[in-house]
Short mmCIF file of C-alpha atoms in Angstrom, two decimals:
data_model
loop_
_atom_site.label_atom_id
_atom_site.label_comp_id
_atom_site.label_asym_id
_atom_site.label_seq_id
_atom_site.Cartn_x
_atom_site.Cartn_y
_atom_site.Cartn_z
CA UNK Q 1 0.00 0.00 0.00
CA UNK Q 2 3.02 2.32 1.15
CA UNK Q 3 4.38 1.69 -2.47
CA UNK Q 4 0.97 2.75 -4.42
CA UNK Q 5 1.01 5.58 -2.09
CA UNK Q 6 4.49 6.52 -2.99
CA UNK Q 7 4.01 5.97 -6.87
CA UNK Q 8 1.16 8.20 -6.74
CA UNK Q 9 2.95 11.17 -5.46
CA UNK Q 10 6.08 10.28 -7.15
CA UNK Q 11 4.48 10.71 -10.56
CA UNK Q 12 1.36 12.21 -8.79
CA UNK Q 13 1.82 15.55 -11.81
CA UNK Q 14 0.97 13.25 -14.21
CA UNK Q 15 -2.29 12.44 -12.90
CA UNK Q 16 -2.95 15.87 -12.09
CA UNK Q 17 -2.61 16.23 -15.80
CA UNK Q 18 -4.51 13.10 -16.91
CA UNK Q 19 -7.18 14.53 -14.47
CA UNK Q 20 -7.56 18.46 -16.26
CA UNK Q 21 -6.90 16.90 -19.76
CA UNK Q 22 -9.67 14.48 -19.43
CA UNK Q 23 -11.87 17.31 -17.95
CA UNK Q 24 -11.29 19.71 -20.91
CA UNK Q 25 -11.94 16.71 -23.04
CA UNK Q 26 -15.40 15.93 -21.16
CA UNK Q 27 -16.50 19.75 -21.44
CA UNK Q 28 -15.00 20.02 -25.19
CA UNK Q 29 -16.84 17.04 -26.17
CA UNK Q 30 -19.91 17.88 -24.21
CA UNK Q 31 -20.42 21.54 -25.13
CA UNK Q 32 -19.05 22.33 -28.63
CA UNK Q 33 -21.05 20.88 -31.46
CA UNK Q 34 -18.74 20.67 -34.35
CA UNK Q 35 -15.98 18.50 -32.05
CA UNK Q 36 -18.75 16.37 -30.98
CA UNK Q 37 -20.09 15.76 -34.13
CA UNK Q 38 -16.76 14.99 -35.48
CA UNK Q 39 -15.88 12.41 -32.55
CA UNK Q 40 -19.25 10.56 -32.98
CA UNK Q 41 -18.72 9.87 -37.04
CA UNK Q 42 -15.44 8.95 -36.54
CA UNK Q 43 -16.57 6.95 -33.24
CA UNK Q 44 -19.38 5.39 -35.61
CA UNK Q 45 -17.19 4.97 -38.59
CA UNK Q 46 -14.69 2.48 -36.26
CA UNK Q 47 -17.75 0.76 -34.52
CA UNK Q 48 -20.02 0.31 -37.43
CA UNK Q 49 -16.95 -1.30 -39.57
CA UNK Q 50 -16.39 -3.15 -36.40
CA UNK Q 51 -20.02 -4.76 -36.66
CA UNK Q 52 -20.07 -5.14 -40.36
CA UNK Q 53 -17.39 -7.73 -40.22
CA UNK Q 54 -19.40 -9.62 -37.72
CA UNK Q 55 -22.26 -9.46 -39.62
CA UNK Q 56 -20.40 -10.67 -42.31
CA UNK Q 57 -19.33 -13.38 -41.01
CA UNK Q 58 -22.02 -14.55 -38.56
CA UNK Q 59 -24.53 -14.05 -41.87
CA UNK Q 60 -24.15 -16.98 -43.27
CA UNK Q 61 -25.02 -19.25 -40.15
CA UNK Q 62 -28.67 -17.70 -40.52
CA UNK Q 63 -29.08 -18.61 -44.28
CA UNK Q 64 -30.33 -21.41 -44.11
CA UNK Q 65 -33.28 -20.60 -41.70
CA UNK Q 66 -33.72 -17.36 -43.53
CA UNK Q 67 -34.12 -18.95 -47.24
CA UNK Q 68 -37.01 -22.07 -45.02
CA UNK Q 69 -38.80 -18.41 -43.62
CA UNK Q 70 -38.67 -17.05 -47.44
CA UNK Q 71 -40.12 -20.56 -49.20
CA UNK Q 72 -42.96 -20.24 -46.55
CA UNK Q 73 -43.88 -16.82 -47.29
CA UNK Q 74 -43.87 -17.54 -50.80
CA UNK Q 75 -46.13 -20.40 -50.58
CA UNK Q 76 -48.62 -18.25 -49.00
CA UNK Q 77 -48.68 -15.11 -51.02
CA UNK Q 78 -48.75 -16.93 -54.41
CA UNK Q 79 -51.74 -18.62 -52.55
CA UNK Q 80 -53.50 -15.48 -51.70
CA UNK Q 81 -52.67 -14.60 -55.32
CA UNK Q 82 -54.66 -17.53 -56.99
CA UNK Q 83 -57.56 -17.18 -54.58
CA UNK Q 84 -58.22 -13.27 -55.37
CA UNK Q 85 -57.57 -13.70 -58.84
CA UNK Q 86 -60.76 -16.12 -58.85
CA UNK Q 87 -62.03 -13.67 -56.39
CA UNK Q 88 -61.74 -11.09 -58.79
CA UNK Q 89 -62.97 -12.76 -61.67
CA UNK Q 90 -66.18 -13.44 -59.78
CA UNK Q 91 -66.51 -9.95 -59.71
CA UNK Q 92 -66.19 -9.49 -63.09
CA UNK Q 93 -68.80 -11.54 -64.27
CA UNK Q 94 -71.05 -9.70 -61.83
CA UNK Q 95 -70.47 -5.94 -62.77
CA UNK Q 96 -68.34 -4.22 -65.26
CA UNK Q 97 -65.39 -2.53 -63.91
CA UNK Q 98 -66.44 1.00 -62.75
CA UNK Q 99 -62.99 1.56 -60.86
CA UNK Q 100 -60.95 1.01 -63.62
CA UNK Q 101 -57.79 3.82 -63.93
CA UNK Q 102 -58.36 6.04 -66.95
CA UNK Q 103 -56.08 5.61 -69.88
CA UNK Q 104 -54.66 8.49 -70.15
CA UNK Q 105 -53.17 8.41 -66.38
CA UNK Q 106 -51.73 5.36 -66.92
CA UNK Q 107 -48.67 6.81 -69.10
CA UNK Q 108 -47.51 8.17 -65.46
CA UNK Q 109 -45.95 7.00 -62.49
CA UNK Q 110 -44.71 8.49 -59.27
CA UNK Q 111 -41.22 8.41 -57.73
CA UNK Q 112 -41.72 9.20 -53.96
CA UNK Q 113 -38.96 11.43 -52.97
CA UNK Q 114 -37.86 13.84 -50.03
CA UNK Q 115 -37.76 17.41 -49.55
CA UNK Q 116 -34.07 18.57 -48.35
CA UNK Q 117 -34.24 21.55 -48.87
CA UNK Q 118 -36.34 24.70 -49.65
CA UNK Q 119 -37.22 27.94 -49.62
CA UNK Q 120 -39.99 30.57 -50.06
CA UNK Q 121 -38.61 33.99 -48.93
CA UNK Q 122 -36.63 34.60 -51.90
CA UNK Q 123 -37.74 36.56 -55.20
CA UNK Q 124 -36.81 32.98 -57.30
CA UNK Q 125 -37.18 29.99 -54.89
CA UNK Q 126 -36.18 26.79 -55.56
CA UNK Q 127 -36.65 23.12 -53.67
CA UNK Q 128 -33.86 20.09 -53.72
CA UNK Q 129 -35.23 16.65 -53.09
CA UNK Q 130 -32.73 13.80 -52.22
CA UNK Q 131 -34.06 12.12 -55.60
CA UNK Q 132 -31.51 12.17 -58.53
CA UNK Q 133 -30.07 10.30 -61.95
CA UNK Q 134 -29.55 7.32 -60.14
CA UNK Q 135 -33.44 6.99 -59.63
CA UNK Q 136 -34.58 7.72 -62.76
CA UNK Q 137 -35.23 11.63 -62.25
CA UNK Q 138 -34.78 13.58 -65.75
CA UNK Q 139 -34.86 17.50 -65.77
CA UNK Q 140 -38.33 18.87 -66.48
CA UNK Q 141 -40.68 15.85 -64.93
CA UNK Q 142 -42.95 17.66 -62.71
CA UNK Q 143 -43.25 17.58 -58.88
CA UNK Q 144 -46.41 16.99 -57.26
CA UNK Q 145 -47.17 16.57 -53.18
CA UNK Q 146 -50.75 15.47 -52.23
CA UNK Q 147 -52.28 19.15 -52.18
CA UNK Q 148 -50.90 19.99 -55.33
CA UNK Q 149 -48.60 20.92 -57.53
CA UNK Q 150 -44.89 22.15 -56.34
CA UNK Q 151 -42.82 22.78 -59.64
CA UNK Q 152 -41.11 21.37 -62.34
CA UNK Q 153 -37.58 19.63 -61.97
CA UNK Q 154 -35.32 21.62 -63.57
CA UNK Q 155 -31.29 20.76 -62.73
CA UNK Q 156 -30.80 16.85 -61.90
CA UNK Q 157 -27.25 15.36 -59.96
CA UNK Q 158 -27.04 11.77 -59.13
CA UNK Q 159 -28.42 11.33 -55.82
CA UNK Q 160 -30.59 14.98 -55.71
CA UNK Q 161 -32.29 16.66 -57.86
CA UNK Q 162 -33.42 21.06 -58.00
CA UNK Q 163 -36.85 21.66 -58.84
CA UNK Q 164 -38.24 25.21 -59.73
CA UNK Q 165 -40.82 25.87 -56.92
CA UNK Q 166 -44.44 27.17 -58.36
CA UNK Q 167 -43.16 30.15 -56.27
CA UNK Q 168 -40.51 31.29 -59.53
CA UNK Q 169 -41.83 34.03 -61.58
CA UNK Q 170 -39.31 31.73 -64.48
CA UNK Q 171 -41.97 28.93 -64.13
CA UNK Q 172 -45.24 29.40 -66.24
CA UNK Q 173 -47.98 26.60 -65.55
CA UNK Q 174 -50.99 25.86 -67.94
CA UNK Q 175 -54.07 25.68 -66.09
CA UNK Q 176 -58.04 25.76 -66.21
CA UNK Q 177 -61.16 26.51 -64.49
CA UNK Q 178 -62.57 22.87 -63.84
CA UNK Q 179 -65.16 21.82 -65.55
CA UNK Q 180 -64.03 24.06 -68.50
CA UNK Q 181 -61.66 23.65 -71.22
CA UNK Q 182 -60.15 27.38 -71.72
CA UNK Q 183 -57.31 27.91 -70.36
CA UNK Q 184 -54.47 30.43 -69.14
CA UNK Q 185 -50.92 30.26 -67.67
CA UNK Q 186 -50.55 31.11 -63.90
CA UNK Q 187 -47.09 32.27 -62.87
CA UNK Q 188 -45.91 33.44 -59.61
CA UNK Q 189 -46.03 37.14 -58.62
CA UNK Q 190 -43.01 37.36 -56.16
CA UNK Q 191 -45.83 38.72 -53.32
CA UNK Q 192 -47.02 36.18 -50.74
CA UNK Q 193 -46.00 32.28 -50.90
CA UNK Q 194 -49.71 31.19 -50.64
CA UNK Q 195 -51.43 32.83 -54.24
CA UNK Q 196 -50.33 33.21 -57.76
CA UNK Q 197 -52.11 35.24 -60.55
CA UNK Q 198 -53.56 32.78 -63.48
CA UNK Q 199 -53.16 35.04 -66.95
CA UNK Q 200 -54.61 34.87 -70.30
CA UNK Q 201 -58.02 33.63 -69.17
CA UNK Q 202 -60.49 34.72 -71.58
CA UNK Q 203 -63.39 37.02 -70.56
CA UNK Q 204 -65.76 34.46 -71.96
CA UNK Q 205 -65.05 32.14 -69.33
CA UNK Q 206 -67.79 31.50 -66.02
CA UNK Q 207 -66.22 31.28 -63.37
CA UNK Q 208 -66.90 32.01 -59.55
CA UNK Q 209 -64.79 32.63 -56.17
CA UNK Q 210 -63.60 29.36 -54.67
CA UNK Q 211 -63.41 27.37 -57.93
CA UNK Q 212 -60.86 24.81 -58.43
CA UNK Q 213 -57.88 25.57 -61.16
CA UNK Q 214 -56.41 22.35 -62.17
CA UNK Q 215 -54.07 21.70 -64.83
CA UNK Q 216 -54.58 21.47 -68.19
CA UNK Q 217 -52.92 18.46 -69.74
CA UNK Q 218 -51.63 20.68 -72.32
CA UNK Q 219 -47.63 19.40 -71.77
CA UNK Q 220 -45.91 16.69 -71.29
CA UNK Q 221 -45.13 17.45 -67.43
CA UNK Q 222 -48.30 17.70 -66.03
CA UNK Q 223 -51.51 14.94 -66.60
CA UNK Q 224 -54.59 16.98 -67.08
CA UNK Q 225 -56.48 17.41 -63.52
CA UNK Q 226 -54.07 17.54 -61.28
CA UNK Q 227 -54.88 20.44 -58.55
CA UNK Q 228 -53.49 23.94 -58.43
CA UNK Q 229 -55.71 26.07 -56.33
CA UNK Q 230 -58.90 28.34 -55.79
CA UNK Q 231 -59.85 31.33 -57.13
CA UNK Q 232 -59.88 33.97 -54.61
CA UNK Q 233 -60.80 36.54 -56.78
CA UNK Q 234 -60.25 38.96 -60.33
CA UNK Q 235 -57.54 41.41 -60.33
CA UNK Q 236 -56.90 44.49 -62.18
CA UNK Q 237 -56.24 44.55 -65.53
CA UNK Q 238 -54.80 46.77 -68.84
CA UNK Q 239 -56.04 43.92 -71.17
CA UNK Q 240 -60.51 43.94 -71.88
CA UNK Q 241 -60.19 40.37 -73.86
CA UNK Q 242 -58.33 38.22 -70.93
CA UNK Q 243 -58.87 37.95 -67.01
CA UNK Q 244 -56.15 37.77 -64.67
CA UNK Q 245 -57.59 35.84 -61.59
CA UNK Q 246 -55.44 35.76 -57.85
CA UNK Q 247 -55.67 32.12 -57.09
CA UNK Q 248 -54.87 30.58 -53.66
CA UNK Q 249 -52.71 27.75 -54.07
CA UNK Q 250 -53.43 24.73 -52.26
CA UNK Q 251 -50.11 23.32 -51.59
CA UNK Q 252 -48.53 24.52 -48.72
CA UNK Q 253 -44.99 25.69 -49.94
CA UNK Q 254 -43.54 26.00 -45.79
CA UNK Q 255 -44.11 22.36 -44.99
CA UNK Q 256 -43.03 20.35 -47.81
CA UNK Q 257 -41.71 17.00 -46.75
CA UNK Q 258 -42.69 14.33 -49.11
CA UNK Q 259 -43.28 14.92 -53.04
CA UNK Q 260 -44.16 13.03 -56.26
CA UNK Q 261 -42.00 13.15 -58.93
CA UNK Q 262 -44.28 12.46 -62.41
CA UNK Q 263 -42.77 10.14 -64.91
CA UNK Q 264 -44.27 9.95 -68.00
CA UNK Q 265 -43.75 6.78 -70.02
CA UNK Q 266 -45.37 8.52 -73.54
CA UNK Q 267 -43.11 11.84 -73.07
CA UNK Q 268 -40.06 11.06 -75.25
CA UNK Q 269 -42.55 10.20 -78.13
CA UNK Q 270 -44.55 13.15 -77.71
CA UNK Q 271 -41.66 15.48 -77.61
CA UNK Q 272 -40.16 13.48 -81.08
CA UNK Q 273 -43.92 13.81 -82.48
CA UNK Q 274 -43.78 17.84 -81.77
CA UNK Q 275 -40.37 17.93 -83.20
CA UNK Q 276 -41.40 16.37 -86.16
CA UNK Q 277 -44.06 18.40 -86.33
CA UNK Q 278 -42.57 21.56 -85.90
CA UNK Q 279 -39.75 20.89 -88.53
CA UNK Q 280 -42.55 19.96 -91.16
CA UNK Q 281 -43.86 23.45 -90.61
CA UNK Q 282 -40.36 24.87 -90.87
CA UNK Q 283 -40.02 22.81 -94.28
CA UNK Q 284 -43.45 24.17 -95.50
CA UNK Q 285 -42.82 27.75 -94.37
CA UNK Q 286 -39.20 27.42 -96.35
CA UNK Q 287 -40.72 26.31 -99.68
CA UNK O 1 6.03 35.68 -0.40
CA UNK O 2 2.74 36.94 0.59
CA UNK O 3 3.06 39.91 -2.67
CA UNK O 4 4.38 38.01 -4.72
CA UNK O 5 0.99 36.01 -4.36
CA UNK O 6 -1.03 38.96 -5.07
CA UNK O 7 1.20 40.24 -7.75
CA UNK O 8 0.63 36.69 -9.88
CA UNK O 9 -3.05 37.16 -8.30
CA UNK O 10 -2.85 40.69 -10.47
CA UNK O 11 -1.50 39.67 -13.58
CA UNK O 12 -4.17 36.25 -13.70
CA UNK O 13 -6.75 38.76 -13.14
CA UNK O 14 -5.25 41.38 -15.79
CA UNK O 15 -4.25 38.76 -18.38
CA UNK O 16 -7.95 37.32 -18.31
CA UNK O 17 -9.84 40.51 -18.74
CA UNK O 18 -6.69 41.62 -21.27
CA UNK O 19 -7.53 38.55 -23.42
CA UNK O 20 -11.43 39.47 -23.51
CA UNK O 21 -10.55 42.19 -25.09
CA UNK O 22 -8.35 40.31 -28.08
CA UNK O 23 -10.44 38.07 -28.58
CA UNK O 24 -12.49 40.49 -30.68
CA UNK O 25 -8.90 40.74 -32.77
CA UNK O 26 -8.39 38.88 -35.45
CA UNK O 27 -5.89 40.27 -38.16
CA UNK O 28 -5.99 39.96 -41.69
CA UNK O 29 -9.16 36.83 -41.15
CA UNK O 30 -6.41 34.49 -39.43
CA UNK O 31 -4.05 36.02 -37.00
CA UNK O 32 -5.83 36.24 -33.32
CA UNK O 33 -3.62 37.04 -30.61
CA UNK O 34 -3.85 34.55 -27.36
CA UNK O 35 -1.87 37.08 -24.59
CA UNK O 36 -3.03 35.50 -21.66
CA UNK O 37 -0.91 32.78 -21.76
CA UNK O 38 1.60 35.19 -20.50
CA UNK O 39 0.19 34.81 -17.08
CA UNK O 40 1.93 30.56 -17.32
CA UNK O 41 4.94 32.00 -18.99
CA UNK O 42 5.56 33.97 -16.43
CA UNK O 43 4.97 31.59 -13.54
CA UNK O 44 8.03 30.70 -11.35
CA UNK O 45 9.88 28.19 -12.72
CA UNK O 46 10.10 26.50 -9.13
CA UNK O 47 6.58 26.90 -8.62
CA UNK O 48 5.61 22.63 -8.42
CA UNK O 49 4.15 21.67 -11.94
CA UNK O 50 1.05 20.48 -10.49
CA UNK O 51 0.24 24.14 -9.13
CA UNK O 52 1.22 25.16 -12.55
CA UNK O 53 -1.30 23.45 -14.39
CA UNK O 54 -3.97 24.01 -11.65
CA UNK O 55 -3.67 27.45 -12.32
CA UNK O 56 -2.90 27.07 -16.12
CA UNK O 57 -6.53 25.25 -16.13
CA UNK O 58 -8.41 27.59 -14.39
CA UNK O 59 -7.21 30.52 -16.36
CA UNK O 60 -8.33 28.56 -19.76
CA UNK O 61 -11.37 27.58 -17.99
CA UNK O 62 -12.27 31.35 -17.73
CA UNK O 63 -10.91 32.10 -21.12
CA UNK O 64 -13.30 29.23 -22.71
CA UNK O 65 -16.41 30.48 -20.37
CA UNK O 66 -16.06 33.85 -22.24
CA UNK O 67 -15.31 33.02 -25.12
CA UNK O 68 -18.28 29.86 -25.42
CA UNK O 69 -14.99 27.26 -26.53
CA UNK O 70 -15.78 24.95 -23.88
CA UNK O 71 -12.45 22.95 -22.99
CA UNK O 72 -10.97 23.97 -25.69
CA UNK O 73 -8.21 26.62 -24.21
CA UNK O 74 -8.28 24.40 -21.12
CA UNK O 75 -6.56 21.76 -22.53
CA UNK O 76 -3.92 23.96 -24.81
CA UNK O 77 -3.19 25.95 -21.54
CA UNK O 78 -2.79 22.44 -19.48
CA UNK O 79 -0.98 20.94 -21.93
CA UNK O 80 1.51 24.03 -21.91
CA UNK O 81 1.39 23.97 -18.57
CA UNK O 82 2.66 19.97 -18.32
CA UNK O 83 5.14 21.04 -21.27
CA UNK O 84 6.73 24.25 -19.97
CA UNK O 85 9.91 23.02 -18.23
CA UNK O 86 10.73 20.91 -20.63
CA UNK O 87 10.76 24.00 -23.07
CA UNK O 88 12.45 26.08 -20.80
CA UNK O 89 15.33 23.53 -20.14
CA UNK O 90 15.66 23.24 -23.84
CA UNK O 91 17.20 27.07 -23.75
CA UNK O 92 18.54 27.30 -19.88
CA UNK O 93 19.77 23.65 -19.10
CA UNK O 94 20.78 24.47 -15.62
CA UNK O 95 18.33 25.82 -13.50
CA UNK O 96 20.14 25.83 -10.12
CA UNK O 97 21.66 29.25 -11.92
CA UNK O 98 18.55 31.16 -12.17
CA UNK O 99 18.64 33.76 -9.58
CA UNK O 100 15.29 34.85 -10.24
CA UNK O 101 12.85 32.13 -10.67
CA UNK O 102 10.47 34.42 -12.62
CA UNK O 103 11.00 34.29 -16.32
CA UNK O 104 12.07 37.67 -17.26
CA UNK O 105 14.38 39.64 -19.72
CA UNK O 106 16.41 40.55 -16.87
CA UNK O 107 16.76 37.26 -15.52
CA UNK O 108 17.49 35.13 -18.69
CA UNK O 109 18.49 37.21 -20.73
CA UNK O 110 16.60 38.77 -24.15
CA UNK O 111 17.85 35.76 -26.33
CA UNK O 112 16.95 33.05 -23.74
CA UNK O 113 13.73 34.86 -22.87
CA UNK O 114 12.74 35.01 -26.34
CA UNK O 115 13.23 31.76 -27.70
CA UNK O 116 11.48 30.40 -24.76
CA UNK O 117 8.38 32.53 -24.77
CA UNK O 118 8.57 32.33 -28.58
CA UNK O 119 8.46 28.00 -28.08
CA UNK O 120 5.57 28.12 -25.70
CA UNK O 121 3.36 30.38 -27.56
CA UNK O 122 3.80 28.32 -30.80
CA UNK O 123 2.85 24.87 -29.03
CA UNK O 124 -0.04 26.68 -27.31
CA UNK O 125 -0.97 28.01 -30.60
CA UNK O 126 -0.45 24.16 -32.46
CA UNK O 127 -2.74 22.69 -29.36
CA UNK O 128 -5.47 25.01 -29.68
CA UNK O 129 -5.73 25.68 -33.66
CA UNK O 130 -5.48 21.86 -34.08
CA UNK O 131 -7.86 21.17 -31.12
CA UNK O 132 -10.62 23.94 -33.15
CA UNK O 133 -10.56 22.50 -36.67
CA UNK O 134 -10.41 18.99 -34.90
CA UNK O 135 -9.23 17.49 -38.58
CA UNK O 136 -6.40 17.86 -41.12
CA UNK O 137 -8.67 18.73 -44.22
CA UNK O 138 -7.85 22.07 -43.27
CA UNK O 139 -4.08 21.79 -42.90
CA UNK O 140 -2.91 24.89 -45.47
CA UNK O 141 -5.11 27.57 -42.93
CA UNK O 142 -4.75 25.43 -39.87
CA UNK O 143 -1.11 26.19 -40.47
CA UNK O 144 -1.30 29.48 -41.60
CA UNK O 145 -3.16 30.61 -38.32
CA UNK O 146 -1.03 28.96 -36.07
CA UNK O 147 2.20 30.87 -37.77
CA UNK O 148 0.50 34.16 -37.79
CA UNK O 149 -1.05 33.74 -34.35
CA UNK O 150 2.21 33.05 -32.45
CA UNK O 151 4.15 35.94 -34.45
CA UNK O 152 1.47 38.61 -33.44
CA UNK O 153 1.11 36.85 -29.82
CA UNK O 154 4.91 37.11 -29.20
CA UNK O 155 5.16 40.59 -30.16
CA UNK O 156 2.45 42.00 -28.40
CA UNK O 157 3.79 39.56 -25.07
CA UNK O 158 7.52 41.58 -25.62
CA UNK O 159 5.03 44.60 -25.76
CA UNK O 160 4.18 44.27 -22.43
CA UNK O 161 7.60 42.96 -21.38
CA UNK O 162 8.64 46.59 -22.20
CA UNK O 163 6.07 48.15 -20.44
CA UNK O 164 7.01 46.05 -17.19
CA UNK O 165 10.80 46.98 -17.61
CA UNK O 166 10.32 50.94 -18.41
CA UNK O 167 7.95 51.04 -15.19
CA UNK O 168 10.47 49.79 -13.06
CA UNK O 169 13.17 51.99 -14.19
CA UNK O 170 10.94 54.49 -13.50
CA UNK O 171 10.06 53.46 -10.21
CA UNK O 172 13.75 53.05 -9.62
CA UNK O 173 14.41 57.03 -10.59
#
């Protein structure tokens, strides 16, 4: 005991120093963000490499029971797949398919993707999702979330992708009065995040407060019906043929999380058949 | 014994409030200048190390509660503490020659003096810069700051080395 004793105070400055290092180490770590954050990755990068080589090799004890759960579940689903196929075909004979999905919705599909990040103060606002290349994102598919439409993807990486927010005087949408088929464009008027102005509508057109604007089909972003806003009411105007109606938009552009990106399976053949079309007209004009 | 207590007493007091003040410095984006590290400079060299770093702690301590850096002049001012005779026998190998235990122009001379002060500035400066940016990413401004921080530190520490010596002359006359 008289030896520890002796050791101790014989070498007792380093453990005075052991004792304020590790304290300024404790309140470092504690108290300053960027050090702590940098000592947990690093922390996780040595522990999670740790357990990923025992996972690897403790894996492939399991595979066997794994693959038995897998056959089982198989078995059953491609049972419950035979019995409400008959099921379904019961049906059939009974009524004719009222619940069918229209045709023309069926050249989309949706890519569920994240909001990271976003913004609605500026004059030209912009949102990134954490959706890129590598998921089959291509510039100018439009962005939907389930009030209504957010913008058009405009700039694409590999793992994220920029969309122009509705709330970009550069984007122009094509929309209508429902239950109508005239249409105008509604842009963004750099005012408040929650209403646009819809142009170009002409005067002919009934309307009344609170109807719903939808889109118009007329491009290859947007399928026709997909929900813009409300009208809220007309605004001035220099021009007596065409309205210009304030319309409150129904998506809420400070608490997007989760968005649809629209893939359309018809759009490269539409855009070849305008092209084609277009350069015919050039050809005619020429001659 | 009892003034030189409350001169050291002074200058921990002076040095902590002086460094409040510099912290606000920082020249050209990089060069900051850390002068209360002065205070464990000038500590009696046979002051016992474990009083040295006591004291070297608690000065940091107050440094980092001012300054919202949490530990993080604590353990550059400890670890200059632990590291400070070693530096100083690097320039004056035999102590038992010292008259005056307090390092001083007068009693190491200005060569001596220097190259010590100039030695424990620049491994404060390496402990705390490295201890901020945590990484070496940054190595190029890391090293940049610790350079330019230890030049302006020095010179503004022989600043008020010069004050100290033209006050006592003048006391003297």
């Amino acid at each position: 005991m008289k030896n520890l004793f002796d050791f101790i105070i014989k070498h007792s400055s380093w453990f005075v120093f052991l004792f304020f290092a590790a304290m300024s180490c404790l309140l470092l770590f504690q108290n300053n963000p960027y050090q702590h954050s940098i000592y947990l990755t690093s922390a996780n990068a040595v522990s999670s490499s740790i357990y990923g080589l025992f996972n690897n090799v403790t894996s492939y004890f399991h595979l066997r029971g794994i693959n038995e759960d897998l056959q089982e579940r198989n078995a059953m689903l491609e049972n419950e797949v035979v019995s409400l196929r008959n099921e379904i075909n019961n049906y059939k004979m009974l009524v004719p398919d009222t619940n069918a999905v229209p045709k023309e919705y069926q050249n989309f599909d949706f890519v569920i993707a994240h909001v990271i990040s976003n913004s609605i103060s500026q004059p030209y606002n912009y949102v990134t999702i954490n959706r890129g290349e590598a998921d089959g994102i291509l510039p100018e598919m439009g962005v939907v979330d389930q009030n209504g439409v957010v913008g058009i993807v405009n700039v694409v990486g590999k793992h994220s992708a920029r969309i122009i927010s509705l709330l970009n005087p550069n984007l122009r949408l094509s929309c209508k009065v429902k239950n109508s088929d005239f249409f105008g464009s509604l842009v963004w008027d750099c005012l408040s995040p929650q209403y646009a102005v819809l142009e170009e509508l002409p005067r002919h057109v009934e309307f009344a407060n609170g109807d719903t604007i939808i889109t118009s089909g007329y491009s290859t972003v947007f399928p026709e019906g997909l929900i813009v806003g409300t009208i809220e009411g007309k605004m001035p105007t220099n021009d007596d043929n065409f309205y210009t109606l304030k319309i409150k938009l129904t998506t809420d552009f400070s608490r997007l999380s989760t968005v649809r990106v629209i893939r359309n399976s018809m759009k490269e053949e539409l855009v070849a058949l305008e092209a084609a079309d277009y350069n015919s007209k050039d050809k005619g004009g020429r001659k | 014994m009892s003034k030189t207590v409350l001169q050291f007493a002074t200058l921990f007091v002076g040095m902590l409030l002086a460094q409040l003040i510099c912290n606000r410095i920082c020249l050209f984006g990089v060069a900051v200048p850390i002068v209360f590290i002065y205070f464990i400079i000038r500590l009696p060299m046979n002051l016992s190390v474990n009083w040295v770093m006591c004291l070297s702690f608690m000065l940091g301590l107050f440094v980092d509660i001012f300054e919202n850096t949490q530990g993080m002049n604590a353990l550059s001012a400890t670890l200059l503490a632990a590291g400070r005779k070693t530096v100083f026998s690097l320039y004056f190998p035999r102590e038992d020659d010292l008259g005056n235990p307090v390092p001083s122009i007068r009693s190491l001379g200005l060569a001596v003096y220097v190259k010590y002060m100039a030695t424990s500035v620049l491994l404060y400066c390496v402990a705390v810069f490295l201890i901020q940016s945590f990484s070496l990413g940054h190595i190029g401004i890391t090293f940049l700051r610790i350079i330019s921080s230890s030049i302006l530190t020095v010179l503004i520490l022989l600043g008020f080395d010069s004050i100290a010596t033209t006050r006592r002359r003048e006391k003297r006359l």
